Amino acid sequence: MLIHTIAEVRAKVREWKKQGLTVGLVPTMGALHDGHLSLIKKSVETCDKTVISVFVNPIQFCPGEDFEKYPRTLDADRKLAEDAGVDIVFAPSAEEMYGAGHIMSNDFLTYVIPPFFYQDKLCGKSRVGHFDGVCTVVNKLFNIVQPDFAFFGEKDRQQLIIIQKMVKDLSIPVEIVPCPIVREDDGLAMSSRNRYLNDEERKDALVLKSILFNIKVCYNSGIKDVKALTETAYSYLKPCHSLEYLDFRDKNDLESKTIADNDTIVFIAVKLGSVRLIDNIALAG
Ligand code: AMP
């Protein structure tokens, strides 16, 4: 069922709750792929009812980013989601979420702002204000849907950690379920933005997984020094790769690591032409 208004979602969820049913939420920006579908599958398995949101959230895009050209494929998304067992596809307009006139006017919106320490690194460094927009919309979706469980991909690991922090700090009554990264057969992490890549860039995009997988092999062979592990990565980079960051951080609080351990996540962001790709790997396991 496709719903565009907050009131209709609330009415439907109220009915479910009266029947004692559990509700799962999968927040997305649409252009669904198998990564999203893995979250949906997990929700359908875990919960009696599943709601997915399809909303290209204007307040999480920075000036000059791809908000206008972000792929919007609602009809196809709806079909994929319903075939996968989703009960409600919630696709609100920006006006429905933020009110006419206030959409891009941040001065007139109440924001949820995660701690600076979580924001001033990795993606937050180049995407200033991005996580304010993410936390605000996710908090709002939690209030609209009131899910028992919400499903987030480890693909956006900084986002996942920040949302876990928000839920804990604000005592939001929802259980966050992390879901593993789904990759293409050749190892590229699936992303709605992969469709921006031309053939050459698609091949060059494998650099992210090559660097991460190699670091993990080196770590497993006994190299723990982050400087040494970082050096192994540079041989993979070609002039077409603009490395934004390669960073070793703690999986719980994003603290920087100088010696890698089993709590370490390696994060990478690379720009290929105008396309910015991110990936990460846990060194444990
Ligand atoms: P997005 O539509 O890009 O905002 O993503 C919606 C949700 O899907 C987020 O929780 C993402 O982390 C998750 N997701 C996106 N790509 C993948 C992937 N390749 N594997 C697992 N989860 C993913």
Short mmCIF file of N, CA and C and ligand atoms in Angstrom, two decimals, residues 27-30 33 35-36 38-39 70 151-153 155-156 159 179-182 189-190, ligand 1:
data_model
loop_
_atom_site.label_atom_id
_atom_site.label_comp_id
_atom_site.label_asym_id
_atom_site.label_seq_id
_atom_site.Cartn_x
_atom_site.Cartn_y
_atom_site.Cartn_z
N PRO A 27 14.01 2.86 6.79
CA PRO A 27 14.09 4.17 6.12
C PRO A 27 15.00 4.10 4.90
N THR A 28 14.53 4.64 3.77
CA THR A 28 15.35 4.66 2.55
C THR A 28 15.11 5.97 1.79
N MET A 29 15.99 6.20 0.83
CA MET A 29 15.77 7.31 -0.10
C MET A 29 15.32 6.77 -1.47
N GLY A 30 14.94 5.50 -1.50
CA GLY A 30 14.44 4.92 -2.74
C GLY A 30 15.55 4.48 -3.68
N HIS A 33 17.72 -1.30 -4.28
CA HIS A 33 18.57 -2.36 -4.83
C HIS A 33 18.62 -3.49 -3.80
N GLY A 35 20.72 -4.25 -1.63
CA GLY A 35 21.12 -3.82 -0.27
C GLY A 35 19.90 -3.44 0.54
N HIS A 36 19.05 -2.59 -0.04
CA HIS A 36 17.80 -2.21 0.64
C HIS A 36 16.94 -3.46 0.89
N SER A 38 17.74 -6.44 1.43
CA SER A 38 18.20 -7.28 2.55
C SER A 38 17.66 -6.74 3.88
N LEU A 39 17.56 -5.42 3.98
CA LEU A 39 16.98 -4.82 5.20
C LEU A 39 15.48 -5.14 5.28
N TYR A 70 19.29 13.07 -7.68
CA TYR A 70 19.21 11.78 -7.00
C TYR A 70 18.10 10.94 -7.66
N PHE A 151 15.66 -0.84 10.83
CA PHE A 151 16.75 -1.59 10.16
C PHE A 151 17.63 -0.62 9.39
N PHE A 152 18.94 -0.69 9.67
CA PHE A 152 19.91 0.20 9.02
C PHE A 152 21.09 -0.61 8.51
N GLY A 153 21.63 -0.21 7.36
CA GLY A 153 22.74 -0.93 6.76
C GLY A 153 24.09 -0.51 7.32
N LYS A 155 26.55 -0.46 5.56
CA LYS A 155 27.14 0.30 4.45
C LYS A 155 27.38 1.75 4.88
N ASP A 156 26.40 2.32 5.59
CA ASP A 156 26.52 3.69 6.09
C ASP A 156 26.81 3.60 7.59
N GLN A 159 26.58 6.61 9.94
CA GLN A 159 25.16 6.91 10.15
C GLN A 159 24.55 5.96 11.19
N CYS A 179 22.41 -4.22 9.69
CA CYS A 179 22.37 -5.26 8.64
C CYS A 179 23.66 -5.18 7.81
N PRO A 180 24.25 -6.37 7.49
CA PRO A 180 25.54 -6.40 6.80
C PRO A 180 25.50 -5.76 5.41
N ILE A 181 26.67 -5.35 4.94
CA ILE A 181 26.80 -4.72 3.61
C ILE A 181 26.54 -5.77 2.52
N VAL A 182 25.69 -5.44 1.57
CA VAL A 182 25.47 -6.31 0.41
C VAL A 182 26.32 -5.78 -0.74
N ALA A 189 30.36 -2.41 -3.07
CA ALA A 189 29.19 -2.27 -2.19
C ALA A 189 28.04 -1.66 -2.98
N MET A 190 26.86 -2.26 -2.88
CA MET A 190 25.71 -1.72 -3.63
C MET A 190 25.34 -0.35 -3.10
P1 AMP B 1 19.70 4.95 1.33
O1 AMP B 1 18.49 4.74 0.49
O2 AMP B 1 20.97 5.02 0.57
O3 AMP B 1 19.52 6.11 2.31
O4 AMP B 1 19.84 3.66 2.24
C1 AMP B 1 18.77 3.21 3.04
C2 AMP B 1 19.29 2.13 3.96
O5 AMP B 1 19.80 1.05 3.17
C3 AMP B 1 20.43 2.60 4.86
O6 AMP B 1 20.27 2.03 6.15
C4 AMP B 1 21.65 2.04 4.16
O7 AMP B 1 22.74 1.81 5.03
C5 AMP B 1 21.10 0.73 3.62
N1 AMP B 1 21.93 0.26 2.51
C6 AMP B 1 22.25 0.94 1.37
N2 AMP B 1 23.09 0.20 0.60
C7 AMP B 1 23.32 -0.95 1.30
C8 AMP B 1 24.12 -2.11 1.04
N3 AMP B 1 24.85 -2.23 -0.05
N4 AMP B 1 24.12 -3.09 1.97
C9 AMP B 1 23.39 -2.98 3.11
N5 AMP B 1 22.61 -1.91 3.40
C10 AMP B 1 22.58 -0.91 2.51
#
